[in-house]
XYZ file of C-alpha atoms in Angstrom:
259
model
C 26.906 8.846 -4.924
C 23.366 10.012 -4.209
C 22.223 9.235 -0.039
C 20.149 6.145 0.023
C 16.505 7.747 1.608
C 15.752 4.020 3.198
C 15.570 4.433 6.570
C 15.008 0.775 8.470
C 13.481 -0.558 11.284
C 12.786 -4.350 12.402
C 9.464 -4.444 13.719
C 8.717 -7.998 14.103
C 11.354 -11.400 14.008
C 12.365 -11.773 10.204
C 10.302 -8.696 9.609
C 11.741 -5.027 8.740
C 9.604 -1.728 7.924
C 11.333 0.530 5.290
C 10.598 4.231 5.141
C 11.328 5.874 1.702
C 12.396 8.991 2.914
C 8.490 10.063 3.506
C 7.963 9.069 0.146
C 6.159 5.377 0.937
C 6.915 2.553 2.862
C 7.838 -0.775 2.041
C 8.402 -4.223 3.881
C 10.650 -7.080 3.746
C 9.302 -10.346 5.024
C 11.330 -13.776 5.518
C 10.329 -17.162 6.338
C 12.619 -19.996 6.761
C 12.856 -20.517 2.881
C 12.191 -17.503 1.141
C 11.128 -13.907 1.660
C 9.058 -11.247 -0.031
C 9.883 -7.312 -0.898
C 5.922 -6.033 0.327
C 5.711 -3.297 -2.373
C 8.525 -1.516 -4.460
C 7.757 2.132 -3.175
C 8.708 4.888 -5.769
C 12.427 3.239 -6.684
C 14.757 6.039 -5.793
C 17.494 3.375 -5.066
C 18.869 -0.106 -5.547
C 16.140 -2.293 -3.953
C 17.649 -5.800 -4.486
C 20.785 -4.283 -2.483
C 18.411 -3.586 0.364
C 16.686 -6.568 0.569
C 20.145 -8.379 0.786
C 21.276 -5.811 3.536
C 18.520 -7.468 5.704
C 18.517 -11.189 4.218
C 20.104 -13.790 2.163
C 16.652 -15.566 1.326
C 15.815 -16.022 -2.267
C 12.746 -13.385 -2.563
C 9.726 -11.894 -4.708
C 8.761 -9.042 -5.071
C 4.552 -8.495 -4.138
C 2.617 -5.377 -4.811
C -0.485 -4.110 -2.269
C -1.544 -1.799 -5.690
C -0.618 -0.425 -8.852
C 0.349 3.141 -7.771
C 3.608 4.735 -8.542
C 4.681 5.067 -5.055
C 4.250 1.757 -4.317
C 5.034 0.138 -7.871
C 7.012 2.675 -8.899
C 10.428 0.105 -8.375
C 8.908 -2.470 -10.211
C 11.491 -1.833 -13.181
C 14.398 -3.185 -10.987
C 13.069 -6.399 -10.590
C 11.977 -9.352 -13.790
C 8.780 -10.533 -12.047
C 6.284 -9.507 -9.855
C 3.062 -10.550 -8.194
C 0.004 -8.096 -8.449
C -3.880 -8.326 -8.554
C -5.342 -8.730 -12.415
C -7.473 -4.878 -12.113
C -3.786 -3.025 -11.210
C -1.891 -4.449 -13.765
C -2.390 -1.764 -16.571
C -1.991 1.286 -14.222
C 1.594 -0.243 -13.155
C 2.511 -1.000 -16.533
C 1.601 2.532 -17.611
C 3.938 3.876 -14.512
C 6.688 6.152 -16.204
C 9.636 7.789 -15.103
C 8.542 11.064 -14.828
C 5.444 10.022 -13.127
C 8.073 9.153 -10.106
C 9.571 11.964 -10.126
C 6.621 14.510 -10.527
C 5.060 12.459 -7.272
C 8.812 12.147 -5.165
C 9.575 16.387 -6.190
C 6.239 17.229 -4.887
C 5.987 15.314 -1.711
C 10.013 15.668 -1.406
C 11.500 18.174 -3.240
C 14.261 17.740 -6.026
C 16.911 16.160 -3.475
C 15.169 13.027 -3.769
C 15.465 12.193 -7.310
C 19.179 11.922 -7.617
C 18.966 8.336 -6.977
C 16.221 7.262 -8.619
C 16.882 4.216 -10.751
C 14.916 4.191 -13.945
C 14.547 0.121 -14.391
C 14.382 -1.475 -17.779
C 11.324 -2.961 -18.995
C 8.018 -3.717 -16.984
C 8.489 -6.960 -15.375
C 6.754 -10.223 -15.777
C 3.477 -10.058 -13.872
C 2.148 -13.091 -11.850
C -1.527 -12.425 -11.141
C -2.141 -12.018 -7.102
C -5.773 -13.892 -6.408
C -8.202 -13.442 -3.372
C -7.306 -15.713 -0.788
C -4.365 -17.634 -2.079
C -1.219 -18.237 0.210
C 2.329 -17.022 -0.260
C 4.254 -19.870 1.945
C 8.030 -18.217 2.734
C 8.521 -21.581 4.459
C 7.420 -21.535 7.920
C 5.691 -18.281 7.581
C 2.754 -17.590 5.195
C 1.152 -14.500 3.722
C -2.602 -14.711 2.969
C -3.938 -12.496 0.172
C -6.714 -10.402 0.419
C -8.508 -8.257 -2.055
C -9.915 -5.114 -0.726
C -10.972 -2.852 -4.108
C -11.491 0.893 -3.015
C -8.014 2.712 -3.174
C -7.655 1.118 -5.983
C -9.483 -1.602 -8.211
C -7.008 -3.945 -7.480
C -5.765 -3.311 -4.104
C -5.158 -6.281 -1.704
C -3.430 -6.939 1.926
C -1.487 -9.264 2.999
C -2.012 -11.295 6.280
C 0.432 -12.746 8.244
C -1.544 -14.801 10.920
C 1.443 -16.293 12.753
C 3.719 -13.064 12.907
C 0.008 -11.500 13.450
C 0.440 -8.607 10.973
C -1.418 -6.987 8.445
C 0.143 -5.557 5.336
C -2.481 -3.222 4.671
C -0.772 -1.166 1.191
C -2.531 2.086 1.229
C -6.298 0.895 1.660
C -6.467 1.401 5.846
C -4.436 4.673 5.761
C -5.696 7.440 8.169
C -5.816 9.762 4.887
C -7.493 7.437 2.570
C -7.967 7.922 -1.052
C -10.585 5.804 -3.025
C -9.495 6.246 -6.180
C -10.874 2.631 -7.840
C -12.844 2.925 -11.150
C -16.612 2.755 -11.185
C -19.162 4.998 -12.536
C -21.017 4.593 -9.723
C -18.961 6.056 -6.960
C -21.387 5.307 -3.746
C -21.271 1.355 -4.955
C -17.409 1.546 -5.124
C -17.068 3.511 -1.623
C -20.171 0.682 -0.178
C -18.309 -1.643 -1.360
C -14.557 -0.577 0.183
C -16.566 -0.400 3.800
C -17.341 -3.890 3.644
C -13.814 -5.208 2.634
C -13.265 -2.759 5.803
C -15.175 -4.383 8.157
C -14.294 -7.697 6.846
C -10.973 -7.006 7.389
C -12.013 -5.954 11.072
C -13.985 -8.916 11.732
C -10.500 -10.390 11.185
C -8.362 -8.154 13.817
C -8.254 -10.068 16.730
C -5.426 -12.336 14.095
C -3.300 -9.520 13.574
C -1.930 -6.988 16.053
C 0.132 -4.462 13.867
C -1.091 -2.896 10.551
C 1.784 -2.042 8.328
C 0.798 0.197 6.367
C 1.996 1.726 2.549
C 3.254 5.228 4.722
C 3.517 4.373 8.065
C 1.992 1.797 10.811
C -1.437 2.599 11.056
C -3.550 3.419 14.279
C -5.934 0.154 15.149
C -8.308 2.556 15.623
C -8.589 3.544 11.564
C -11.132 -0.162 11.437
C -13.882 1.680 13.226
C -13.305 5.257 12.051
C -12.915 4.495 8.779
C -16.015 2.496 7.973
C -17.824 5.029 9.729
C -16.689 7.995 7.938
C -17.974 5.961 4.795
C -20.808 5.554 6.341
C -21.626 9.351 7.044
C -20.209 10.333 3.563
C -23.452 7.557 1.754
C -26.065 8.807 4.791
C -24.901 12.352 4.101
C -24.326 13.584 7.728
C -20.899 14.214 6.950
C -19.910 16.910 4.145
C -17.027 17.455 1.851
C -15.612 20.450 1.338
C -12.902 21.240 -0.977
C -9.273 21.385 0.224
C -5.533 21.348 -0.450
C -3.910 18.381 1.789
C -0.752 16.802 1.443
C -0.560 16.692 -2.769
C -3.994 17.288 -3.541
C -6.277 19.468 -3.995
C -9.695 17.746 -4.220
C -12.585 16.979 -1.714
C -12.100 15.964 1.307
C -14.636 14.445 4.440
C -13.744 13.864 8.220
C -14.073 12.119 11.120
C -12.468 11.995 14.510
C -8.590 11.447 12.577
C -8.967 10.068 9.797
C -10.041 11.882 6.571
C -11.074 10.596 2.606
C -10.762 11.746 -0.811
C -12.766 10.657 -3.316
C -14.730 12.070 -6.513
C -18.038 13.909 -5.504
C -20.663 11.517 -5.043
């Protein structure tokens, strides 16, 4: 039997952070009623068994974005709730497109339990600012297009958290379609700052790889900032997976198509 990579940690009442063996993280939320699975990570093992290690809640399943490593369970489950513009790219999520992103982050180790999942799962449409209510707890959805078209977060005002999915990460990747790549980036700072006009509601940013540094709400926006005014320069480097261009400031860094 292959070694489960979930690694656990309660990091809030009701609230546990799941690391996917450095793969992705996920989340599992509970109210007094229900709970949610925040994200399905890249599936290499039985998620409904570790949701039911942690609670006995009925729960759904919610996805921050549409990309394998965070969608890449989805198979396991027969419904899910994800934003309209990320629907395709998680339906289009194979098999080998989980294992080609767990081998290279990984190595092959990882894939022996990877669960392949049946069919793509029901998909009930996530909308800006609509409330999940777990019963005595509720998550507040909020779009934030950039990482991807159809990237959102989910606040939790009363447990004052932010699941943030991949879109406050310290290495950030704006990978959402547009033609115009400046208007996409533009418009990714101001969900940003939006979501830091917001921050004195939430003390902890959960993030889709790790908890993320507070600090990522100033220096992000203003590495997009330097990036459109052109006082900070790319330059082409391998980091982590890719290859691609890169720009930095202070510690956190962004990929994006040359603009």
């Amino acid at each position: 039997m292959a070694k489960s990579l979930y690694q656990i940690e309660k990091i809030a009442d009701d609230t546990w952070y799941i690391n996917e063996g450095g793969l992705d993280a996920v989340y599992v939320v509970a109210g007094s009623q229900r709970a949610v699975l925040v994200d399905t990570g890249s599936g290499t093992g039985d998620l409904t068994a570790l949701v039911r290690s942690l609670t006995d809640k009925p729960f759904d399943v919610i996805l921050t974005h549409g990309h394998p490593d965070h969608a890449g369970g989805a198979r396991q489950f027969e419904k899910v709730y994800l934003h309209p513009d990320d629907i395709e790219m998680a339906q289009s999520i194979t098999l080998e497109d989980r294992k080609e992103y767990a081998r290279s982050v990984a190595g092959e180790e990882v894939l022996a339990g990877m669960i392949p999942g049946g069919d793509f799962p029901q998909v009930v449409p996530l909308a800006d600012g609509e409330t999940i209510d777990l019963g005595g707890r509720t998550l507040e959805v909020i779009a934030i297009p950039g990482h991807t078209g159809g990237s959102v977060c989910f606040l939790d005002r009363g447990h004052r958290i932010l699941f943030a999915g991949d879109s406050l990460q310290g290495l950030q990747l704006i990978c959402a379609p547009g033609e115009d790549r400046r208007a996409v980036l533009k418009k990714w700072i101001e969900k940003v700052e939006q979501l830091r006009a917001l921050s004195d509601e939430y003390d902890l940013i959960a993030g889709g790889h790790d908890l993320v540094q507070r600090s990522n709400l100033e220096d992000l926006p203003a590495l997009g900032r330097g990036i459109l005014d052109g006082s900070i320069q790319g330059k082409q480097e391998h980091i982590h997976i890719f290859d691609a261009t890169f720009y930095h400031y202070k510690n956190v860094s962004l990929m994006m198509d040359d603009i």
